[in-house]
Structures are given as structure tokens and as C-alpha cells.
Amino acid sequence: MALSDHVDLNGFIEGVKRRNPGQPEFVQAVTEVAEDIFDFIQDKEQYHKYQILRRIAEPDRVISFRVVWEDDNNNIRVQRGYRVQNNNAIGPYKGGIRFHPTVTESVLKFLAFEQTFKNALTGLPMGGGKGGANFNPKGKSDHEVMRFCQSFMTELYRHVGQNIDVPAGDIGVGGREIGYMFGQYKRITNSFEGVLTGKGLEYGGSLIRTEATGYGAVYFLENMLTRVGNSVEGKRAIISGSGNVATHAAEKIVQLGGKVLTLSDSEGFIHDPEGIDQERIDWVKAHKTKRRGRIAEYADEFKSATFHAGERPWGVECDIAIPCATQNELNGREAETLVANGCIAVSEGANMPTDLEGAHVFKKAQILFAPGKAANAGGVAVSGLEMSQNSARISWKEAELQQLLKDIMSGIHERCAEHGGRAGSDHIDYVRGANIAGFKKVADAMLAYGVV
Ligand code: GLU
């Protein structure tokens, strides 16, 4: 078949839209990858012939199930649970579980698709998957969360396993939820195995897993800055979110001599011109995890700060932006504001926080822009290290893991730089680099298997 007979980019996107009606997030994620991959595979007949991109963009399977649980007032509640197993060409399916009212099949398919590239970029043997439910843990009692997690795992257990699919946390799922789900898996199967990551240290968890996503996003940022002779030191950073990723990104920025000006949640953002230092970060961590409080209360506690209800932080002047909240939290207009305010680098701690228009603005302005699938891969990378420790039944020391995380992030940076450059320019397009490097590894494994 001549190359000209292959469907073009627009035809491909039209097909994705047609096959996935009502799934805008999934179409968006596939479009972003396809824009780069079509260019890359232009002259590579094998990838066309074996329909590799088309196959990666069709999940191996989507499992959807009913989750019934009883709340504290004895009401019977019904939620929908999912596991999307996108691709296991290079290792068992791997990816988090999200509990949030906005969870839909589209959101989880986009996340599982992204995860496939992200996991490949880490260099570790992990395929891509994602799961979750439209359950809102906010305002629920501990026992309600426990009953929900147990009911969720009572169905999920038959689809996962240490060599099959290894879920972890994501938005709304942290150490507490992983504990309840691991306990239920062990109870049903009578098997103590590394079926989940992000576990407590007492039962097979790994040191620095909690810190890894946020720290990794800043290591990646530092790698990008170092390459152009710059550094985090002395820079003003604006961060969105106030959960695990945001607080640890803030911590690493402070450790590297930067200043953090903002944090946020779904109700608004706080701006602290004095800088959110380690003591204040510790307060936020305790406030969010132990008291399960809101970020607005930061401004009551620290008088130098102001709370901006219903707003996002992207208008605050900065050198660096690290979106760590959720998908599509930074649009084209906000990206333009960041560029106009002199922002030189964006490192995505969340998954696809910048929408397609925003990403095009950053690309065009040629600022340093690290997509989530590269920048936030530190979390899943340490999950991969947790899997290795579980298999070997050992626990590595903190210093070893810290070094491994740094090395893995540098490795991802190198892989992106290798594929993200263009002849005649010194600028690295990290989006393109991440898409191509992630795709290539998965694609070559798929080619080895033939038509399956
Ligand atoms: N949810 C995280 C992510 O988006 C971590 C997944 C994992 O550790 O498996 O990459």
C-alpha cells in the first residue's frame, strides 16, 4: 500500500470522534498525541501497516460495574466503577484509581491512554491503565469511605493482580483508600501480593512514593532549566492544587531556592506574596489530610495571604507555573496571560491540565513546556519501584530511592529531548518528544507480537 493511501491526520481524528461519541477528554488526549505521531510515522511504513496508533487508541478493554454501598444514615447508594485496561504491551496494566464526581468513561479512557505513554517513558516495564468511580469522598465519614472501597474492590479484584493490573491512587484516592482496598483484596483472594501501589509502609509500601509525583515534576523542570543554563533558584512559582502532588512540588521548589506564591482547590486559590515556606506547606498538608479542610482557611491562618474565590491562579505574575490540580484547568487565554507575564517554564504535575489551545500557545511561544506524561511520571515510576520491592520481598532505603527517582526523571528528560528537537533550532518541544519516545517503545513491542 502506498503511503498516500493511509488515512490523514484529520481523517484519523474524525474516526476517533465517530467511534467515541460524547467522550471529549479522550478525543482531546488522542488528538494531542496524533498531531505529533502522524508527523513522526510519515515515512515509517511498519507503524502504518500494523495500525499501531489506531490500536493504542482502542483500549484492550473497558470494564464498568455497579458499586453499591450503605451510607451512615442507612441509605443505599449506587455508584459506577470502572477499570480501563488500555495497553499491556510492555508490562502489566498500571495506573491510578480516581474517586471524583466528574469521573466518566471518557475521563478514564483519556487517563489510561496517557498513562500508556507515561509509563513507557519511565523505562520501567509497565503497561497503561486507569480506574475509578463517580464517588465523592469529600464530606464522607471514614466508615463510609471504607464501605465504598470494600464494595469497589469486591468487583475489581477479579480483574487485577500483581502480574495483570496494578492500580494505585489518583485524585480522591490516597493512603487511606489504598489501605481499605488492599485489605479487601487480601481478604477475598487470601493472597498477600503487590496488587496495589501507594501502600502503607507497614504492608509493602515504598518510601518516597507520596513525595514522588510532586518532586519528580520539579526535577523535570530543573532538568529543562539546566539545559538552557538556568535554574529554579530565585524563581517565583505559581502552583494549582493543594493535594499530594501540589504540596510536594511546592516543597521541592522551596528546597531548590524558589518561592511558591499560590495553591488552590476547586473553590478558589490563595496568594501569599511572602511565599509559602516549608512550615506553611506542612500546615497545608496536615490541613488537607488530617482535617480534610479547604485551602480558603489558609488565608485565615496566615494573614499575608488572600483568598480568591472561584478563580484560578494563572493571572499571578510568575517565572514558573506548575498546574497540579486536574485536567483542563488552564486554557488558551490563561496560557497567553502566563506568557505575557514572562513565565518561562510550565511543568504539568496533573494529567492534561493544559487544554489543547493552551498547549498550542505554549508551543508557539516556545517556552519550556513539560506535558504531564513526562513531568508527572515520577509518581508511577516509584510505583514501579514499589512493585519491584514487593516482588523481591525487600525494602530499599530512602537515599537509594531518592537517587533512583532523580535518575529516572533525567532519563525521561533525555528521551524527550532526543525526540523533541528540530533541525536548525535549539528549542526542545517536550510534548512532541514525550509523545514520540513513549509511542516508539510501546509500538515496537506491539510489532514484535504481530497482529494480536
Ligand atoms: N495516578 C498517578 C498517575 O497519574 C500514579 C499512578 C500509579 O502510581 O500507578 O500517574
Short mmCIF file of C-alpha atoms and ligand atoms in Angstrom, two decimals:
data_model
loop_
_atom_site.label_atom_id
_atom_site.label_comp_id
_atom_site.label_asym_id
_atom_site.label_seq_id
_atom_site.Cartn_x
_atom_site.Cartn_y
_atom_site.Cartn_z
CA MET A 1 0.00 0.00 0.00
CA ALA A 2 1.44 3.40 -0.92
CA LEU A 3 1.86 5.84 1.96
CA SER A 4 -0.58 8.24 0.30
CA ASP A 5 -3.31 5.62 0.74
CA HIS A 6 -3.14 5.94 4.51
CA VAL A 7 -5.74 8.00 6.23
CA ASP A 8 -4.53 11.53 7.05
CA LEU A 9 -4.48 13.17 10.49
CA ASN A 10 -7.90 14.78 10.12
CA GLY A 11 -9.42 11.55 8.86
CA PHE A 12 -7.94 9.73 11.82
CA ILE A 13 -9.29 12.26 14.35
CA GLU A 14 -12.71 12.15 12.67
CA GLY A 15 -12.69 8.39 13.11
CA VAL A 16 -11.75 8.68 16.79
CA LYS A 17 -14.63 11.13 17.28
CA ARG A 18 -17.08 8.88 15.48
CA ARG A 19 -16.13 5.80 17.48
CA ASN A 20 -16.14 7.62 20.83
CA PRO A 21 -19.24 9.83 20.86
CA GLY A 22 -19.66 12.02 23.93
CA GLN A 23 -16.05 11.45 25.05
CA PRO A 24 -14.36 14.85 24.61
CA GLU A 25 -11.46 14.28 27.04
CA PHE A 26 -10.50 11.04 25.32
CA VAL A 27 -10.67 12.64 21.86
CA GLN A 28 -8.58 15.56 23.15
CA ALA A 29 -5.82 13.30 24.52
CA VAL A 30 -5.68 11.20 21.34
CA THR A 31 -5.64 14.34 19.16
CA GLU A 32 -2.69 15.78 21.06
CA VAL A 33 -0.68 12.60 20.59
CA ALA A 34 -1.78 12.02 16.98
CA GLU A 35 -0.64 15.52 15.94
CA ASP A 36 2.95 14.53 16.72
CA ILE A 37 2.83 10.86 15.85
CA PHE A 38 1.42 11.34 12.35
CA ASP A 39 4.37 13.55 11.54
CA PHE A 40 6.83 11.04 13.05
CA ILE A 41 5.46 7.95 11.29
CA GLN A 42 5.08 9.69 7.94
CA ASP A 43 7.91 7.65 6.43
CA LYS A 44 7.69 4.57 8.68
CA GLU A 45 5.65 2.02 6.80
CA GLN A 46 5.57 -0.65 9.56
CA TYR A 47 3.65 1.54 12.03
CA HIS A 48 1.05 2.35 9.37
CA LYS A 49 0.74 -1.18 8.12
CA TYR A 50 0.18 -2.60 11.59
CA GLN A 51 -2.21 0.23 12.55
CA ILE A 52 -0.24 0.86 15.73
CA LEU A 53 -1.67 4.25 16.75
CA ARG A 54 -5.19 3.11 15.91
CA ARG A 55 -4.65 0.08 18.19
CA ILE A 56 -3.15 2.06 21.11
CA ALA A 57 -6.15 4.40 20.89
CA GLU A 58 -8.55 1.46 21.30
CA PRO A 59 -8.36 0.20 24.92
CA ASP A 60 -7.73 -3.53 25.36
CA ARG A 61 -10.88 -3.47 27.45
CA VAL A 62 -13.15 -1.15 29.44
CA ILE A 63 -14.70 -2.74 32.49
CA SER A 64 -17.67 -0.98 34.03
CA PHE A 65 -19.51 -2.15 37.13
CA ARG A 66 -22.08 -1.20 39.75
CA VAL A 67 -20.81 -0.31 43.22
CA VAL A 68 -23.49 -0.45 45.91
CA TRP A 69 -22.81 0.73 49.45
CA GLU A 70 -24.69 1.91 52.51
CA ASP A 71 -24.12 5.39 53.96
CA ASP A 72 -24.18 6.27 57.68
CA ASN A 73 -27.91 7.02 57.52
CA ASN A 74 -28.67 3.57 56.11
CA ASN A 75 -29.42 4.89 52.64
CA ILE A 76 -28.46 2.54 49.83
CA ARG A 77 -26.19 4.32 47.38
CA VAL A 78 -25.27 3.28 43.85
CA GLN A 79 -22.11 4.39 42.04
CA ARG A 80 -20.46 3.36 38.79
CA GLY A 81 -16.96 1.88 38.95
CA TYR A 82 -14.53 1.38 36.05
CA ARG A 83 -11.20 -0.07 35.10
CA VAL A 84 -9.83 0.84 31.71
CA GLN A 85 -7.04 -1.55 30.65
CA ASN A 86 -5.54 0.34 27.77
CA ASN A 87 -2.39 -1.50 26.74
CA ASN A 88 -0.10 -4.15 28.28
CA ALA A 89 2.49 -4.46 25.52
CA ILE A 90 5.42 -3.65 27.81
CA GLY A 91 4.17 -4.79 31.23
CA PRO A 92 1.11 -5.34 33.43
CA TYR A 93 -1.52 -2.58 33.22
CA LYS A 94 -0.58 0.14 35.69
CA GLY A 95 -2.27 3.36 36.71
CA GLY A 96 -4.25 5.02 39.43
CA ILE A 97 -7.82 4.94 40.67
CA ARG A 98 -9.74 8.21 40.80
CA PHE A 99 -12.74 8.85 43.06
CA HIS A 100 -14.39 12.10 41.99
CA PRO A 101 -17.88 13.16 40.88
CA THR A 102 -16.50 14.11 37.43
CA VAL A 103 -15.31 10.56 36.68
CA THR A 104 -16.73 9.26 33.39
CA GLU A 105 -15.67 6.65 30.88
CA SER A 106 -14.22 9.45 28.74
CA VAL A 107 -12.05 10.79 31.57
CA LEU A 108 -10.72 7.35 32.47
CA LYS A 109 -10.07 6.42 28.85
CA PHE A 110 -8.07 9.61 28.37
CA LEU A 111 -6.11 8.91 31.56
CA ALA A 112 -5.42 5.27 30.63
CA PHE A 113 -4.27 6.36 27.16
CA GLU A 114 -1.90 8.98 28.62
CA GLN A 115 -0.69 6.51 31.21
CA THR A 116 0.44 4.12 28.45
CA PHE A 117 2.91 6.72 27.12
CA LYS A 118 3.90 7.96 30.56
CA ASN A 119 4.73 4.51 31.85
CA ALA A 120 6.75 3.72 28.73
CA LEU A 121 8.75 6.93 29.26
CA THR A 122 9.84 5.83 32.76
CA GLY A 123 11.84 2.97 31.21
CA LEU A 124 10.15 0.53 33.62
CA PRO A 125 8.05 -2.46 32.46
CA MET A 126 4.54 -1.10 32.98
CA GLY A 127 1.54 -1.01 30.65
CA GLY A 128 -1.20 1.61 30.87
CA GLY A 129 -4.49 1.50 32.76
CA LYS A 130 -6.73 3.67 34.90
CA GLY A 131 -9.80 3.21 37.03
CA GLY A 132 -12.18 4.96 39.33
CA ALA A 133 -15.72 5.79 40.26
CA ASN A 134 -18.06 8.77 40.38
CA PHE A 135 -17.86 8.66 44.17
CA ASN A 136 -17.13 11.86 46.09
CA PRO A 137 -15.06 11.15 49.21
CA LYS A 138 -15.47 14.79 50.32
CA GLY A 139 -17.68 15.05 53.38
CA LYS A 140 -17.93 11.26 53.81
CA SER A 141 -17.11 9.61 57.13
CA ASP A 142 -14.17 7.22 57.40
CA HIS A 143 -16.51 4.27 57.59
CA GLU A 144 -18.46 5.39 54.54
CA VAL A 145 -15.20 5.60 52.59
CA MET A 146 -14.24 2.15 53.91
CA ARG A 147 -17.54 0.58 52.88
CA PHE A 148 -17.30 2.15 49.45
CA CYS A 149 -13.69 0.97 48.93
CA GLN A 150 -14.59 -2.56 50.02
CA SER A 151 -17.57 -2.72 47.69
CA PHE A 152 -15.46 -1.31 44.81
CA MET A 153 -12.76 -3.97 45.36
CA THR A 154 -15.32 -6.75 45.69
CA GLU A 155 -15.80 -6.38 41.93
CA LEU A 156 -12.38 -5.07 40.89
CA TYR A 157 -10.42 -7.95 42.46
CA ARG A 158 -11.30 -10.33 39.61
CA HIS A 159 -9.72 -8.02 37.03
CA VAL A 160 -6.42 -7.15 38.77
CA GLY A 161 -3.35 -8.92 40.18
CA GLN A 162 0.37 -8.32 40.61
CA ASN A 163 1.11 -9.64 37.08
CA ILE A 164 -2.13 -8.48 35.49
CA ASP A 165 -3.04 -4.97 36.52
CA VAL A 166 -1.67 -2.95 39.44
CA PRO A 167 -3.78 0.09 40.40
CA ALA A 168 -2.66 2.93 42.69
CA GLY A 169 -4.00 6.27 43.91
CA ASP A 170 -5.09 9.34 41.98
CA ILE A 171 -7.47 12.21 42.80
CA GLY A 172 -9.59 11.21 45.84
CA VAL A 173 -7.59 8.04 46.46
CA GLY A 174 -4.67 8.25 48.89
CA GLY A 175 -3.15 6.06 51.59
CA ARG A 176 -6.42 5.58 53.46
CA GLU A 177 -8.35 4.33 50.42
CA ILE A 178 -5.47 2.13 49.22
CA GLY A 179 -5.39 0.54 52.70
CA TYR A 180 -9.10 -0.30 52.61
CA MET A 181 -8.87 -1.67 49.06
CA PHE A 182 -5.73 -3.72 49.72
CA GLY A 183 -7.32 -5.17 52.87
CA GLN A 184 -10.39 -6.24 50.92
CA TYR A 185 -8.33 -7.75 48.07
CA LYS A 186 -6.29 -9.77 50.56
CA ARG A 187 -9.44 -10.89 52.34
CA ILE A 188 -11.19 -12.08 49.18
CA THR A 189 -8.22 -13.74 47.48
CA ASN A 190 -6.22 -14.82 50.55
CA SER A 191 -3.17 -13.61 48.64
CA PHE A 192 -0.68 -11.08 50.03
CA GLU A 193 0.80 -9.62 46.87
CA GLY A 194 1.77 -6.30 45.32
CA VAL A 195 -1.60 -5.80 43.65
CA LEU A 196 -1.74 -2.10 44.54
CA THR A 197 0.94 0.56 44.96
CA GLY A 198 0.94 3.54 47.25
CA LYS A 199 0.51 1.15 50.16
CA GLY A 200 1.38 1.96 53.78
CA LEU A 201 4.98 1.28 54.79
CA GLU A 202 3.81 -1.43 57.21
CA TYR A 203 2.36 -3.60 54.45
CA GLY A 204 4.62 -3.33 51.43
CA GLY A 205 4.59 0.35 50.56
CA SER A 206 7.68 2.17 49.35
CA LEU A 207 9.44 5.16 50.86
CA ILE A 208 9.06 8.42 48.88
CA ARG A 209 6.03 7.18 46.90
CA THR A 210 4.00 10.02 48.46
CA GLU A 211 6.54 12.68 47.53
CA ALA A 212 7.45 11.24 44.13
CA THR A 213 4.97 12.91 41.74
CA GLY A 214 5.50 16.45 43.02
CA TYR A 215 9.26 16.09 43.48
CA GLY A 216 9.55 14.49 40.04
CA ALA A 217 7.70 17.36 38.35
CA VAL A 218 10.21 19.81 39.83
CA TYR A 219 13.20 17.61 38.94
CA PHE A 220 11.94 17.61 35.36
CA LEU A 221 11.57 21.39 35.49
CA GLU A 222 15.11 21.73 36.86
CA ASN A 223 16.37 19.48 34.05
CA MET A 224 14.73 21.71 31.43
CA LEU A 225 16.12 24.86 33.04
CA THR A 226 19.63 23.42 33.44
CA ARG A 227 19.73 22.59 29.75
CA VAL A 228 19.28 26.28 28.93
CA GLY A 229 21.71 27.45 31.62
CA ASN A 230 19.07 28.43 34.17
CA SER A 231 17.73 27.00 37.47
CA VAL A 232 14.81 27.05 39.92
CA GLU A 233 16.77 29.13 42.40
CA GLY A 234 15.27 32.57 42.96
CA LYS A 235 12.26 31.88 40.71
CA ARG A 236 8.64 32.71 41.61
CA ALA A 237 6.37 29.70 41.12
CA ILE A 238 2.61 29.53 40.96
CA ILE A 239 1.10 26.15 41.72
CA SER A 240 -2.50 24.99 41.47
CA GLY A 241 -3.97 22.24 43.62
CA SER A 242 -3.22 21.59 47.29
CA GLY A 243 -3.15 17.80 47.44
CA ASN A 244 -0.31 15.36 47.39
CA VAL A 245 1.18 16.49 44.06
CA ALA A 246 0.91 20.25 44.66
CA THR A 247 2.30 20.25 48.22
CA HIS A 248 5.30 18.11 47.29
CA ALA A 249 6.01 20.17 44.18
CA ALA A 250 5.92 23.24 46.44
CA GLU A 251 8.26 21.55 48.91
CA LYS A 252 10.83 20.76 46.21
CA ILE A 253 10.64 24.30 44.76
CA VAL A 254 11.38 25.69 48.23
CA GLN A 255 14.25 23.19 48.73
CA LEU A 256 15.79 24.35 45.45
CA GLY A 257 15.62 28.00 46.50
CA GLY A 258 12.45 29.07 44.65
CA LYS A 259 9.44 30.93 46.06
CA VAL A 260 5.90 29.49 45.93
CA LEU A 261 3.16 32.10 45.66
CA THR A 262 -0.09 30.17 45.21
CA LEU A 263 -2.03 26.97 45.91
CA SER A 264 -5.67 26.21 45.09
CA ASP A 265 -8.63 23.87 45.30
CA SER A 266 -11.96 23.64 43.48
CA GLU A 267 -13.27 26.67 45.44
CA GLY A 268 -10.50 29.14 44.57
CA PHE A 269 -6.84 29.97 45.13
CA ILE A 270 -4.71 31.55 47.84
CA HIS A 271 -1.98 34.04 47.02
CA ASP A 272 0.74 34.50 49.61
CA PRO A 273 3.23 37.17 48.44
CA GLU A 274 5.51 36.33 51.40
CA GLY A 275 5.97 32.85 49.95
CA ILE A 276 4.59 29.50 51.09
CA ASP A 277 7.58 28.18 53.03
CA GLN A 278 8.15 24.69 54.48
CA GLU A 279 6.29 25.47 57.71
CA ARG A 280 3.26 26.69 55.75
CA ILE A 281 3.44 23.71 53.39
CA ASP A 282 3.41 21.40 56.45
CA TRP A 283 0.33 23.24 57.69
CA VAL A 284 -1.42 22.71 54.32
CA LYS A 285 -0.52 19.00 54.28
CA ALA A 286 -1.96 18.45 57.77
CA HIS A 287 -4.97 20.63 56.99
CA LYS A 288 -5.83 18.65 53.86
CA THR A 289 -5.09 15.11 55.02
CA LYS A 290 -5.82 15.09 58.78
CA ARG A 291 -8.52 17.75 58.98
CA ARG A 292 -9.68 17.30 55.35
CA GLY A 293 -10.08 21.10 55.24
CA ARG A 294 -10.27 23.61 52.37
CA ILE A 295 -7.50 25.89 51.08
CA ALA A 296 -9.56 29.05 51.84
CA GLU A 297 -8.70 28.53 55.52
CA TYR A 298 -5.02 29.18 54.72
CA ALA A 299 -5.85 32.89 54.47
CA ASP A 300 -7.39 32.82 57.99
CA GLU A 301 -4.26 31.16 59.36
CA PHE A 302 -1.65 33.27 57.52
CA LYS A 303 -2.54 36.95 57.32
CA SER A 304 -0.16 37.76 54.46
CA ALA A 305 -2.34 35.66 52.13
CA THR A 306 -5.53 36.48 50.23
CA PHE A 307 -8.18 34.02 49.06
CA HIS A 308 -9.68 34.44 45.60
CA ALA A 309 -12.98 32.57 45.48
CA GLY A 310 -13.93 30.85 42.24
CA GLU A 311 -10.68 31.88 40.50
CA ARG A 312 -7.60 30.11 39.21
CA PRO A 313 -4.04 31.34 39.94
CA TRP A 314 -2.78 31.84 36.35
CA GLY A 315 -3.06 35.65 36.45
CA VAL A 316 -0.48 35.98 39.24
CA GLU A 317 2.88 37.12 37.87
CA CYS A 318 5.47 34.36 37.96
CA ASP A 319 8.53 32.78 36.34
CA ILE A 320 7.27 29.20 36.60
CA ALA A 321 3.84 27.56 36.61
CA ILE A 322 3.12 24.06 37.90
CA PRO A 323 -0.52 23.03 37.36
CA CYS A 324 -1.18 20.17 39.81
CA ALA A 325 -4.98 20.10 40.17
CA THR A 326 -6.84 18.40 37.31
CA GLN A 327 -7.44 18.17 33.56
CA ASN A 328 -8.26 21.29 31.53
CA GLU A 329 -7.59 23.74 34.36
CA LEU A 330 -5.51 26.04 32.15
CA ASN A 331 -7.00 27.31 28.89
CA GLY A 332 -5.67 29.21 25.88
CA ARG A 333 -6.44 32.65 27.31
CA GLU A 334 -4.77 31.81 30.62
CA ALA A 335 -1.76 30.43 28.76
CA GLU A 336 -1.48 33.73 26.90
CA THR A 337 -1.59 35.62 30.20
CA LEU A 338 1.21 33.45 31.59
CA VAL A 339 3.37 34.05 28.52
CA ALA A 340 2.64 37.79 28.57
CA ASN A 341 3.62 37.93 32.26
CA GLY A 342 7.02 36.47 31.45
CA CYS A 343 6.53 32.87 32.57
CA ILE A 344 9.46 30.87 31.19
CA ALA A 345 8.54 27.31 32.12
CA VAL A 346 5.47 25.16 32.76
CA SER A 347 5.72 21.69 34.29
CA GLU A 348 2.48 19.72 34.47
CA GLY A 349 2.03 17.90 37.79
CA ALA A 350 -1.55 16.94 36.89
CA ASN A 351 -2.67 14.92 33.87
CA MET A 352 -3.51 17.12 30.85
CA PRO A 353 -4.13 20.29 32.95
CA THR A 354 -3.48 22.46 29.88
CA ASP A 355 -6.17 22.24 27.23
CA LEU A 356 -5.34 21.89 23.52
CA GLU A 357 -5.44 25.65 22.88
CA GLY A 358 -3.26 26.33 25.90
CA ALA A 359 -0.73 23.75 24.75
CA HIS A 360 -0.63 25.37 21.30
CA VAL A 361 0.01 28.78 22.92
CA PHE A 362 2.98 27.41 24.89
CA LYS A 363 4.32 25.59 21.83
CA LYS A 364 4.10 28.72 19.70
CA ALA A 365 5.73 30.93 22.35
CA GLN A 366 8.50 28.30 22.61
CA ILE A 367 8.61 28.43 26.39
CA LEU A 368 9.77 25.31 28.26
CA PHE A 369 6.62 23.22 28.45
CA ALA A 370 6.66 19.75 30.03
CA PRO A 371 3.49 17.69 29.46
CA GLY A 372 2.13 15.63 32.35
CA LYS A 373 3.02 12.33 30.74
CA ALA A 374 6.70 13.28 31.15
CA ALA A 375 6.74 15.70 34.08
CA ASN A 376 4.47 13.80 36.49
CA ALA A 377 5.83 10.32 35.71
CA GLY A 378 7.84 10.28 38.95
CA GLY A 379 4.79 9.01 40.85
CA VAL A 380 4.17 5.98 38.71
CA ALA A 381 7.93 5.41 38.45
CA VAL A 382 8.21 4.98 42.21
CA SER A 383 5.10 2.78 41.99
CA GLY A 384 7.16 0.65 39.59
CA LEU A 385 9.93 0.54 42.19
CA GLU A 386 7.35 -0.46 44.80
CA MET A 387 6.35 -3.38 42.52
CA SER A 388 10.00 -4.45 42.25
CA GLN A 389 10.46 -4.33 46.02
CA ASN A 390 7.26 -6.34 46.53
CA SER A 391 8.35 -9.00 44.04
CA ALA A 392 11.75 -9.31 45.69
CA ARG A 393 10.20 -9.00 49.18
CA ILE A 394 12.64 -6.30 50.25
CA SER A 395 12.51 -2.59 51.07
CA TRP A 396 15.03 -0.16 49.67
CA LYS A 397 16.44 2.71 51.69
CA GLU A 398 15.27 6.26 51.25
CA ALA A 399 18.56 7.56 49.83
CA GLU A 400 18.58 4.84 47.15
CA LEU A 401 15.01 5.63 46.13
CA GLN A 402 15.65 9.39 46.05
CA GLN A 403 18.56 8.80 43.71
CA LEU A 404 16.55 6.41 41.52
CA LEU A 405 13.74 8.96 41.20
CA LYS A 406 16.20 11.69 40.15
CA ASP A 407 17.86 9.35 37.65
CA ILE A 408 14.52 8.24 36.18
CA MET A 409 13.40 11.86 35.72
CA SER A 410 16.71 12.72 34.00
CA GLY A 411 16.23 9.67 31.78
CA ILE A 412 12.75 10.84 30.79
CA HIS A 413 14.12 14.32 30.10
CA GLU A 414 16.79 12.85 27.85
CA ARG A 415 14.30 10.69 25.94
CA CYS A 416 12.06 13.73 25.37
CA ALA A 417 15.00 15.89 24.30
CA GLU A 418 16.15 13.21 21.88
CA HIS A 419 12.83 13.17 20.02
CA GLY A 420 11.65 16.74 20.65
CA GLY A 421 14.32 18.67 18.79
CA ARG A 422 14.09 20.08 15.26
CA ALA A 423 16.98 20.63 12.88
CA GLY A 424 18.17 24.22 12.92
CA SER A 425 16.71 25.07 16.33
CA ASP A 426 17.96 24.72 19.88
CA HIS A 427 14.41 24.61 21.27
CA ILE A 428 13.01 21.32 22.58
CA ASP A 429 9.33 20.59 22.00
CA TYR A 430 8.81 18.38 25.06
CA VAL A 431 5.25 17.47 24.08
CA ARG A 432 6.42 16.06 20.80
CA GLY A 433 9.45 14.43 22.42
CA ALA A 434 7.33 12.70 25.07
CA ASN A 435 4.73 11.54 22.57
CA ILE A 436 7.27 10.06 20.18
CA ALA A 437 9.54 8.46 22.81
CA GLY A 438 6.56 6.90 24.64
CA PHE A 439 4.92 5.75 21.42
CA LYS A 440 8.06 4.19 19.98
CA LYS A 441 8.65 1.85 22.90
CA VAL A 442 5.08 0.57 23.01
CA ALA A 443 4.82 0.40 19.23
CA ASP A 444 7.98 -1.65 18.80
CA ALA A 445 6.80 -4.16 21.42
CA MET A 446 3.46 -4.41 19.60
CA LEU A 447 5.21 -5.02 16.30
CA ALA A 448 7.11 -7.90 17.90
CA TYR A 449 3.82 -9.59 18.81
CA GLY A 450 2.33 -9.40 15.33
CA VAL A 451 -1.40 -8.96 14.93
CA VAL A 452 -2.96 -9.56 18.36
N1 GLU B 1 -2.23 8.36 39.38
C1 GLU B 1 -0.84 8.53 39.16
C2 GLU B 1 -0.59 8.93 37.72
O1 GLU B 1 -1.39 9.62 37.14
C3 GLU B 1 0.00 7.36 39.65
C4 GLU B 1 -0.30 6.04 39.04
C5 GLU B 1 0.43 4.87 39.66
O2 GLU B 1 1.26 5.07 40.56
O3 GLU B 1 0.16 3.75 39.23
O4 GLU B 1 0.41 8.63 37.13
#
